[in-house]
């Protein structure tokens, strides 16, 4: 049965959910030191990535689940790994190749990104950072709309797989999902790999 609150406008929008999600992620970051390796293992075992050539990861910021154990595995598998670059505010992200010897520089929001000398890549699978996820593929991000714009653009062009990557405790039962929010295809945590659709 739908609840009355399902039809009422949410007075706080997404911000109150972002606050709660940040706290949950901070706690998980402290309590789960092995999570990044465990999540990488679930990704390799469950997500169908064999036919994907170029995989976008993120450079972990703050208390985000680290991606380095996964990057090592992907590079061992012969995949091209790339990182997001904020080229323009309020525009889709672009991606540049990442190898261990490649220079990184501090980009907007203080996040490290490949320098302009690194080749531009067109990922066919994206590891997506998030503050909170829902089991139905809903994603709450930092609020810039970067991944929504990027996935909308990439999905128009070709088949891409969006894989949310997070601590299991970042799961939330509900938060507002807008029409422009791009759903996740898979969610990988230290506990499991969830196929959404
Ligand atoms: N690791 C990582 N890389 C990423 C993202 C991300 O979420 N994580 N992005 C995903 O879109 C893009 C950058 N987008 C961002 C958008 C907004 C803020 C932001 O509002 N930062 C606040 C601090 C937030 C906080 O910790 O309270 C700030 O800089 O004031 C940060 C990144 C591309 N690269
Ligand atoms: N495809 C799109 N085209 C234009 N604007 C968009 C698009 N997607 C999102 N936006 C705008 O971006 C802003 C932030 O969106 P939202 O709060 O959903 O971000 P988010 O998914 O949490 O952030 P991020 O993807 O950067 O982690 C909103 O003002 C929204 O209108």
PDB file of C-alpha atoms and ligand atoms in Angstrom:
ATOM      1  CA  UNK A   1       0.000   0.000   0.000  1.00  0.00           C
ATOM      2  CA  UNK A   2       1.455   3.425  -0.877  1.00  0.00           C
ATOM      3  CA  UNK A   3       2.009   5.697   2.080  1.00  0.00           C
ATOM      4  CA  UNK A   4       0.635   9.237   2.220  1.00  0.00           C
ATOM      5  CA  UNK A   5       4.199  10.531   2.413  1.00  0.00           C
ATOM      6  CA  UNK A   6       4.880   8.981  -1.016  1.00  0.00           C
ATOM      7  CA  UNK A   7       2.683  11.733  -2.507  1.00  0.00           C
ATOM      8  CA  UNK A   8       3.894  14.682  -0.442  1.00  0.00           C
ATOM      9  CA  UNK A   9       6.745  16.888  -1.612  1.00  0.00           C
ATOM     10  CA  UNK A  10       9.967  16.091   0.223  1.00  0.00           C
ATOM     11  CA  UNK A  11      10.731  19.295   2.173  1.00  0.00           C
ATOM     12  CA  UNK A  12      14.454  18.534   2.431  1.00  0.00           C
ATOM     13  CA  UNK A  13      15.140  17.305  -1.091  1.00  0.00           C
ATOM     14  CA  UNK A  14      18.218  15.127  -1.282  1.00  0.00           C
ATOM     15  CA  UNK A  15      20.389  17.075   1.159  1.00  0.00           C
ATOM     16  CA  UNK A  16      19.203  15.435   4.357  1.00  0.00           C
ATOM     17  CA  UNK A  17      19.826  12.046   2.755  1.00  0.00           C
ATOM     18  CA  UNK A  18      23.315  13.163   1.709  1.00  0.00           C
ATOM     19  CA  UNK A  19      24.119  14.097   5.322  1.00  0.00           C
ATOM     20  CA  UNK A  20      23.016  10.686   6.615  1.00  0.00           C
ATOM     21  CA  UNK A  21      24.808   8.893   3.803  1.00  0.00           C
ATOM     22  CA  UNK A  22      28.100  10.706   4.498  1.00  0.00           C
ATOM     23  CA  UNK A  23      27.939   9.627   8.127  1.00  0.00           C
ATOM     24  CA  UNK A  24      27.226   6.009   7.158  1.00  0.00           C
ATOM     25  CA  UNK A  25      30.149   6.044   4.714  1.00  0.00           C
ATOM     26  CA  UNK A  26      32.536   7.543   7.302  1.00  0.00           C
ATOM     27  CA  UNK A  27      31.615   4.816   9.798  1.00  0.00           C
ATOM     28  CA  UNK A  28      32.005   2.047   7.221  1.00  0.00           C
ATOM     29  CA  UNK A  29      35.354   3.482   6.102  1.00  0.00           C
ATOM     30  CA  UNK A  30      36.651   3.145   9.679  1.00  0.00           C
ATOM     31  CA  UNK A  31      35.126  -0.258  10.379  1.00  0.00           C
ATOM     32  CA  UNK A  32      35.821  -2.104   7.097  1.00  0.00           C
ATOM     33  CA  UNK A  33      39.535  -1.933   6.288  1.00  0.00           C
ATOM     34  CA  UNK A  34      39.346  -4.954   3.938  1.00  0.00           C
ATOM     35  CA  UNK A  35      36.311  -3.760   2.002  1.00  0.00           C
ATOM     36  CA  UNK A  36      38.125  -2.575  -1.131  1.00  0.00           C
ATOM     37  CA  UNK A  37      39.789  -5.942  -1.690  1.00  0.00           C
ATOM     38  CA  UNK A  38      36.573  -7.852  -0.964  1.00  0.00           C
ATOM     39  CA  UNK A  39      34.576  -5.632  -3.349  1.00  0.00           C
ATOM     40  CA  UNK A  40      37.193  -6.155  -6.079  1.00  0.00           C
ATOM     41  CA  UNK A  41      36.828  -9.930  -5.617  1.00  0.00           C
ATOM     42  CA  UNK A  42      33.017  -9.716  -5.963  1.00  0.00           C
ATOM     43  CA  UNK A  43      33.358  -7.545  -9.060  1.00  0.00           C
ATOM     44  CA  UNK A  44      35.722  -9.978 -10.793  1.00  0.00           C
ATOM     45  CA  UNK A  45      33.585 -13.005  -9.839  1.00  0.00           C
ATOM     46  CA  UNK A  46      30.145 -11.641 -10.795  1.00  0.00           C
ATOM     47  CA  UNK A  47      30.087  -8.625 -13.099  1.00  0.00           C
ATOM     48  CA  UNK A  48      30.236  -9.589 -16.804  1.00  0.00           C
ATOM     49  CA  UNK A  49      33.203  -7.503 -17.913  1.00  0.00           C
ATOM     50  CA  UNK A  50      35.040  -9.905 -20.256  1.00  0.00           C
ATOM     51  CA  UNK A  51      33.808  -8.126 -23.406  1.00  0.00           C
ATOM     52  CA  UNK A  52      34.382  -4.615 -22.007  1.00  0.00           C
ATOM     53  CA  UNK A  53      37.584  -2.998 -23.214  1.00  0.00           C
ATOM     54  CA  UNK A  54      37.826   0.293 -21.374  1.00  0.00           C
ATOM     55  CA  UNK A  55      36.780   0.561 -17.748  1.00  0.00           C
ATOM     56  CA  UNK A  56      36.361   3.880 -15.928  1.00  0.00           C
ATOM     57  CA  UNK A  57      37.129   3.869 -12.213  1.00  0.00           C
ATOM     58  CA  UNK A  58      37.264   6.867  -9.877  1.00  0.00           C
ATOM     59  CA  UNK A  59      40.193   8.288  -7.924  1.00  0.00           C
ATOM     60  CA  UNK A  60      39.016   7.731  -4.336  1.00  0.00           C
ATOM     61  CA  UNK A  61      38.318  10.947  -2.421  1.00  0.00           C
ATOM     62  CA  UNK A  62      37.737  11.205   1.330  1.00  0.00           C
ATOM     63  CA  UNK A  63      35.980   8.144   2.688  1.00  0.00           C
ATOM     64  CA  UNK A  64      34.967   6.640  -0.678  1.00  0.00           C
ATOM     65  CA  UNK A  65      35.569   2.908  -1.116  1.00  0.00           C
ATOM     66  CA  UNK A  66      39.052   2.567  -2.617  1.00  0.00           C
ATOM     67  CA  UNK A  67      39.323   1.387  -6.197  1.00  0.00           C
ATOM     68  CA  UNK A  68      43.036   0.416  -6.304  1.00  0.00           C
ATOM     69  CA  UNK A  69      42.655  -3.336  -5.630  1.00  0.00           C
ATOM     70  CA  UNK A  70      40.148  -3.413  -8.501  1.00  0.00           C
ATOM     71  CA  UNK A  71      42.419  -1.360 -10.795  1.00  0.00           C
ATOM     72  CA  UNK A  72      45.249  -3.849 -10.236  1.00  0.00           C
ATOM     73  CA  UNK A  73      42.992  -6.780 -11.135  1.00  0.00           C
ATOM     74  CA  UNK A  74      41.637  -5.030 -14.235  1.00  0.00           C
ATOM     75  CA  UNK A  75      45.094  -4.088 -15.487  1.00  0.00           C
ATOM     76  CA  UNK A  76      46.248  -7.676 -14.926  1.00  0.00           C
ATOM     77  CA  UNK A  77      43.279  -8.755 -17.087  1.00  0.00           C
ATOM     78  CA  UNK A  78      44.565  -6.469 -19.844  1.00  0.00           C
ATOM     79  CA  UNK A  79      41.827  -3.829 -19.563  1.00  0.00           C
ATOM     80  CA  UNK A  80      42.366  -0.166 -20.319  1.00  0.00           C
ATOM     81  CA  UNK A  81      41.589   1.742 -17.124  1.00  0.00           C
ATOM     82  CA  UNK A  82      40.627   5.410 -17.163  1.00  0.00           C
ATOM     83  CA  UNK A  83      39.705   8.149 -14.691  1.00  0.00           C
ATOM     84  CA  UNK A  84      37.088  10.925 -14.897  1.00  0.00           C
ATOM     85  CA  UNK A  85      38.089  14.504 -15.612  1.00  0.00           C
ATOM     86  CA  UNK A  86      35.792  17.458 -14.906  1.00  0.00           C
ATOM     87  CA  UNK A  87      36.483  19.354 -18.137  1.00  0.00           C
ATOM     88  CA  UNK A  88      33.603  21.826 -17.727  1.00  0.00           C
ATOM     89  CA  UNK A  89      31.288  22.597 -14.831  1.00  0.00           C
ATOM     90  CA  UNK A  90      27.797  21.213 -15.485  1.00  0.00           C
ATOM     91  CA  UNK A  91      28.940  19.243 -18.539  1.00  0.00           C
ATOM     92  CA  UNK A  92      29.473  15.474 -18.933  1.00  0.00           C
ATOM     93  CA  UNK A  93      32.770  14.129 -17.591  1.00  0.00           C
ATOM     94  CA  UNK A  94      35.497  13.141 -20.004  1.00  0.00           C
ATOM     95  CA  UNK A  95      37.816  10.189 -19.333  1.00  0.00           C
ATOM     96  CA  UNK A  96      41.584   9.861 -19.717  1.00  0.00           C
ATOM     97  CA  UNK A  97      43.689   6.709 -19.574  1.00  0.00           C
ATOM     98  CA  UNK A  98      45.313   5.819 -16.289  1.00  0.00           C
ATOM     99  CA  UNK A  99      48.508   3.782 -15.915  1.00  0.00           C
ATOM    100  CA  UNK A 100      50.709   3.654 -12.808  1.00  0.00           C
ATOM    101  CA  UNK A 101      53.429   5.786 -14.433  1.00  0.00           C
ATOM    102  CA  UNK A 102      50.963   8.417 -15.695  1.00  0.00           C
ATOM    103  CA  UNK A 103      51.174  11.819 -13.969  1.00  0.00           C
ATOM    104  CA  UNK A 104      48.061  12.876 -12.063  1.00  0.00           C
ATOM    105  CA  UNK A 105      47.162  16.421 -11.111  1.00  0.00           C
ATOM    106  CA  UNK A 106      44.700  17.975  -8.716  1.00  0.00           C
ATOM    107  CA  UNK A 107      41.500  18.841 -10.555  1.00  0.00           C
ATOM    108  CA  UNK A 108      38.268  20.596  -9.568  1.00  0.00           C
ATOM    109  CA  UNK A 109      36.926  19.643  -6.104  1.00  0.00           C
ATOM    110  CA  UNK A 110      40.502  18.647  -5.167  1.00  0.00           C
ATOM    111  CA  UNK A 111      40.207  15.235  -6.844  1.00  0.00           C
ATOM    112  CA  UNK A 112      43.273  13.831  -8.651  1.00  0.00           C
ATOM    113  CA  UNK A 113      42.850  13.305 -12.389  1.00  0.00           C
ATOM    114  CA  UNK A 114      45.104  12.442 -15.362  1.00  0.00           C
ATOM    115  CA  UNK A 115      46.928  15.347 -16.996  1.00  0.00           C
ATOM    116  CA  UNK A 116      45.896  16.608 -20.450  1.00  0.00           C
ATOM    117  CA  UNK A 117      48.743  14.533 -21.963  1.00  0.00           C
ATOM    118  CA  UNK A 118      46.887  11.277 -21.150  1.00  0.00           C
ATOM    119  CA  UNK A 119      44.828   9.920 -24.060  1.00  0.00           C
ATOM    120  CA  UNK A 120      41.054  10.415 -24.009  1.00  0.00           C
ATOM    121  CA  UNK A 121      39.116   7.139 -23.550  1.00  0.00           C
ATOM    122  CA  UNK A 122      35.553   6.055 -24.246  1.00  0.00           C
ATOM    123  CA  UNK A 123      34.603   3.695 -21.419  1.00  0.00           C
ATOM    124  CA  UNK A 124      32.116   0.863 -21.988  1.00  0.00           C
ATOM    125  CA  UNK A 125      31.873   0.085 -18.256  1.00  0.00           C
ATOM    126  CA  UNK A 126      31.861   2.699 -15.491  1.00  0.00           C
ATOM    127  CA  UNK A 127      32.615   2.164 -11.818  1.00  0.00           C
ATOM    128  CA  UNK A 128      30.493   4.903 -10.282  1.00  0.00           C
ATOM    129  CA  UNK A 129      31.149   6.590  -6.909  1.00  0.00           C
ATOM    130  CA  UNK A 130      28.146   7.365  -4.737  1.00  0.00           C
ATOM    131  CA  UNK A 131      26.951   8.520  -1.338  1.00  0.00           C
ATOM    132  CA  UNK A 132      24.029   6.091  -1.129  1.00  0.00           C
ATOM    133  CA  UNK A 133      22.388   3.423  -3.260  1.00  0.00           C
ATOM    134  CA  UNK A 134      19.032   1.719  -3.348  1.00  0.00           C
ATOM    135  CA  UNK A 135      18.652  -1.944  -4.241  1.00  0.00           C
ATOM    136  CA  UNK A 136      16.558  -0.913  -7.242  1.00  0.00           C
ATOM    137  CA  UNK A 137      19.545   0.915  -8.757  1.00  0.00           C
ATOM    138  CA  UNK A 138      18.790   4.396  -7.432  1.00  0.00           C
ATOM    139  CA  UNK A 139      21.935   6.419  -6.814  1.00  0.00           C
ATOM    140  CA  UNK A 140      22.598   9.463  -4.641  1.00  0.00           C
ATOM    141  CA  UNK A 141      25.757  11.294  -5.704  1.00  0.00           C
ATOM    142  CA  UNK A 142      27.630  14.400  -4.588  1.00  0.00           C
ATOM    143  CA  UNK A 143      25.030  16.617  -6.238  1.00  0.00           C
ATOM    144  CA  UNK A 144      26.927  17.884  -9.253  1.00  0.00           C
ATOM    145  CA  UNK A 145      24.881  15.744 -11.631  1.00  0.00           C
ATOM    146  CA  UNK A 146      28.145  14.745 -13.379  1.00  0.00           C
ATOM    147  CA  UNK A 147      27.537  11.010 -13.595  1.00  0.00           C
ATOM    148  CA  UNK A 148      23.889  11.530 -14.577  1.00  0.00           C
ATOM    149  CA  UNK A 149      24.871  13.766 -17.488  1.00  0.00           C
ATOM    150  CA  UNK A 150      27.731  11.448 -18.452  1.00  0.00           C
ATOM    151  CA  UNK A 151      25.675   8.233 -18.373  1.00  0.00           C
ATOM    152  CA  UNK A 152      22.812   9.886 -20.230  1.00  0.00           C
ATOM    153  CA  UNK A 153      25.206  10.874 -23.011  1.00  0.00           C
ATOM    154  CA  UNK A 154      27.085   7.553 -23.141  1.00  0.00           C
ATOM    155  CA  UNK A 155      23.877   5.458 -23.073  1.00  0.00           C
ATOM    156  CA  UNK A 156      22.551   7.371 -26.076  1.00  0.00           C
ATOM    157  CA  UNK A 157      25.700   6.467 -28.006  1.00  0.00           C
ATOM    158  CA  UNK A 158      26.228   2.826 -27.067  1.00  0.00           C
ATOM    159  CA  UNK A 159      25.799   0.024 -24.565  1.00  0.00           C
ATOM    160  CA  UNK A 160      27.551   0.936 -21.302  1.00  0.00           C
ATOM    161  CA  UNK A 161      27.340  -0.761 -17.924  1.00  0.00           C
ATOM    162  CA  UNK A 162      27.117   1.430 -14.790  1.00  0.00           C
ATOM    163  CA  UNK A 163      28.388  -0.303 -11.651  1.00  0.00           C
ATOM    164  CA  UNK A 164      27.869   1.486  -8.327  1.00  0.00           C
ATOM    165  CA  UNK A 165      30.799   0.814  -5.993  1.00  0.00           C
ATOM    166  CA  UNK A 166      30.278   1.347  -2.279  1.00  0.00           C
ATOM    167  CA  UNK A 167      30.329   0.027   1.257  1.00  0.00           C
ATOM    168  CA  UNK A 168      27.344  -2.245   2.001  1.00  0.00           C
ATOM    169  CA  UNK A 169      26.277   0.183   4.736  1.00  0.00           C
ATOM    170  CA  UNK A 170      25.713   2.887   2.109  1.00  0.00           C
ATOM    171  CA  UNK A 171      22.492   1.127   1.126  1.00  0.00           C
ATOM    172  CA  UNK A 172      19.375   3.175   1.967  1.00  0.00           C
ATOM    173  CA  UNK A 173      15.793   2.018   1.707  1.00  0.00           C
ATOM    174  CA  UNK A 174      14.611   5.267   0.175  1.00  0.00           C
ATOM    175  CA  UNK A 175      15.746   8.653  -1.013  1.00  0.00           C
ATOM    176  CA  UNK A 176      14.307  10.837  -3.759  1.00  0.00           C
ATOM    177  CA  UNK A 177      15.128   9.729  -7.298  1.00  0.00           C
ATOM    178  CA  UNK A 178      14.554  12.376  -9.983  1.00  0.00           C
ATOM    179  CA  UNK A 179      13.638  11.900 -13.606  1.00  0.00           C
ATOM    180  CA  UNK A 180      17.189  12.837 -14.703  1.00  0.00           C
ATOM    181  CA  UNK A 181      18.852  10.325 -12.329  1.00  0.00           C
ATOM    182  CA  UNK A 182      20.544   7.548 -14.284  1.00  0.00           C
ATOM    183  CA  UNK A 183      20.023   4.079 -12.731  1.00  0.00           C
ATOM    184  CA  UNK A 184      22.821   1.687 -11.859  1.00  0.00           C
ATOM    185  CA  UNK A 185      22.996  -1.688 -13.662  1.00  0.00           C
ATOM    186  CA  UNK A 186      25.000  -3.374 -10.914  1.00  0.00           C
ATOM    187  CA  UNK A 187      26.033  -2.495  -7.362  1.00  0.00           C
ATOM    188  CA  UNK A 188      29.188  -3.971  -5.866  1.00  0.00           C
ATOM    189  CA  UNK A 189      30.003  -3.812  -2.150  1.00  0.00           C
ATOM    190  CA  UNK A 190      32.346  -5.709   0.169  1.00  0.00           C
ATOM    191  CA  UNK A 191      29.412  -8.040   0.873  1.00  0.00           C
ATOM    192  CA  UNK A 192      27.985  -8.857  -2.573  1.00  0.00           C
ATOM    193  CA  UNK A 193      27.473  -8.009  -6.222  1.00  0.00           C
ATOM    194  CA  UNK A 194      23.856  -7.063  -6.969  1.00  0.00           C
ATOM    195  CA  UNK A 195      22.501  -7.311 -10.512  1.00  0.00           C
ATOM    196  CA  UNK A 196      19.820  -4.637 -10.743  1.00  0.00           C
ATOM    197  CA  UNK A 197      18.663  -5.000 -14.345  1.00  0.00           C
TER     198      UNK A 197
HETATM  199  N1  LIG B   1      36.274  10.158  -6.538  1.00  0.00           N
HETATM  200  C1  LIG B   1      35.343  10.841  -7.188  1.00  0.00           C
HETATM  201  N2  LIG B   1      35.643  11.387  -8.358  1.00  0.00           N
HETATM  202  C2  LIG B   1      34.692  12.100  -9.002  1.00  0.00           C
HETATM  203  C3  LIG B   1      33.384  12.257  -8.479  1.00  0.00           C
HETATM  204  C4  LIG B   1      33.098  11.652  -7.229  1.00  0.00           C
HETATM  205  O1  LIG B   1      31.980  11.716  -6.682  1.00  0.00           O
HETATM  206  N3  LIG B   1      34.104  10.957  -6.623  1.00  0.00           N
HETATM  207  N4  LIG B   1      32.451  12.978  -9.192  1.00  0.00           N
HETATM  208  C5  LIG B   1      31.066  12.795  -9.087  1.00  0.00           C
HETATM  209  O2  LIG B   1      30.288  13.533  -9.596  1.00  0.00           O
HETATM  210  C6  LIG B   1      32.949  13.956 -10.162  1.00  0.00           C
HETATM  211  C7  LIG B   1      33.344  15.200  -9.395  1.00  0.00           C
HETATM  212  N5  LIG B   1      32.174  15.739  -8.798  1.00  0.00           N
HETATM  213  C8  LIG B   1      32.030  16.330  -7.589  1.00  0.00           C
HETATM  214  C9  LIG B   1      30.921  17.125  -7.410  1.00  0.00           C
HETATM  215  C10 LIG B   1      30.739  17.826  -6.246  1.00  0.00           C
HETATM  216  C11 LIG B   1      31.660  17.729  -5.225  1.00  0.00           C
HETATM  217  C12 LIG B   1      31.434  18.532  -3.977  1.00  0.00           C
HETATM  218  O3  LIG B   1      30.410  19.163  -3.828  1.00  0.00           O
HETATM  219  N6  LIG B   1      32.389  18.543  -3.050  1.00  0.00           N
HETATM  220  C13 LIG B   1      32.291  19.332  -1.837  1.00  0.00           C
HETATM  221  C14 LIG B   1      32.694  18.541  -0.622  1.00  0.00           C
HETATM  222  C15 LIG B   1      31.731  17.456  -0.347  1.00  0.00           C
HETATM  223  C16 LIG B   1      31.883  16.902   1.044  1.00  0.00           C
HETATM  224  O4  LIG B   1      32.746  15.996   1.241  1.00  0.00           O
HETATM  225  O5  LIG B   1      31.156  17.343   1.933  1.00  0.00           O
HETATM  226  C17 LIG B   1      33.206  20.522  -1.961  1.00  0.00           C
HETATM  227  O6  LIG B   1      34.182  20.427  -2.746  1.00  0.00           O
HETATM  228  O7  LIG B   1      32.927  21.506  -1.300  1.00  0.00           O
HETATM  229  C18 LIG B   1      32.747  16.890  -5.393  1.00  0.00           C
HETATM  230  C19 LIG B   1      32.933  16.184  -6.577  1.00  0.00           C
HETATM  231  C20 LIG B   1      34.071  13.366 -10.955  1.00  0.00           C
HETATM  232  N7  LIG B   1      35.041  12.686 -10.146  1.00  0.00           N
HETATM  233  N1  LIG B   2      21.233  14.747 -17.807  1.00  0.00           N
HETATM  234  C1  LIG B   2      21.217  15.949 -17.243  1.00  0.00           C
HETATM  235  N2  LIG B   2      21.126  17.070 -17.975  1.00  0.00           N
HETATM  236  C2  LIG B   2      21.131  18.265 -17.397  1.00  0.00           C
HETATM  237  N3  LIG B   2      21.210  18.483 -16.081  1.00  0.00           N
HETATM  238  C3  LIG B   2      21.306  17.420 -15.286  1.00  0.00           C
HETATM  239  C4  LIG B   2      21.323  16.106 -15.820  1.00  0.00           C
HETATM  240  N4  LIG B   2      21.446  15.256 -14.792  1.00  0.00           N
HETATM  241  C5  LIG B   2      21.509  16.000 -13.687  1.00  0.00           C
HETATM  242  N5  LIG B   2      21.407  17.307 -13.955  1.00  0.00           N
HETATM  243  C6  LIG B   2      21.420  18.421 -12.979  1.00  0.00           C
HETATM  244  O1  LIG B   2      22.488  18.240 -12.042  1.00  0.00           O
HETATM  245  C7  LIG B   2      22.095  18.672 -10.741  1.00  0.00           C
HETATM  246  C8  LIG B   2      22.469  17.668  -9.675  1.00  0.00           C
HETATM  247  O2  LIG B   2      21.784  16.448  -9.879  1.00  0.00           O
HETATM  248  P1  LIG B   2      21.749  15.336  -8.727  1.00  0.00           P
HETATM  249  O3  LIG B   2      21.422  15.976  -7.419  1.00  0.00           O
HETATM  250  O4  LIG B   2      20.909  14.191  -9.185  1.00  0.00           O
HETATM  251  O5  LIG B   2      23.291  14.900  -8.712  1.00  0.00           O
HETATM  252  P2  LIG B   2      24.008  13.574  -8.259  1.00  0.00           P
HETATM  253  O6  LIG B   2      23.580  12.429  -9.116  1.00  0.00           O
HETATM  254  O7  LIG B   2      23.791  13.415  -6.802  1.00  0.00           O
HETATM  255  O8  LIG B   2      25.537  13.963  -8.540  1.00  0.00           O
HETATM  256  P3  LIG B   2      26.808  13.261  -9.278  1.00  0.00           P
HETATM  257  O9  LIG B   2      26.264  12.479 -10.438  1.00  0.00           O
HETATM  258  O10 LIG B   2      27.687  14.377  -9.691  1.00  0.00           O
HETATM  259  O11 LIG B   2      27.473  12.420  -8.276  1.00  0.00           O
HETATM  260  C9  LIG B   2      20.601  18.953 -10.801  1.00  0.00           C
HETATM  261  O12 LIG B   2      20.418  20.347 -10.732  1.00  0.00           O
HETATM  262  C10 LIG B   2      20.173  18.395 -12.140  1.00  0.00           C
HETATM  263  O13 LIG B   2      19.159  19.205 -12.710  1.00  0.00           O
END
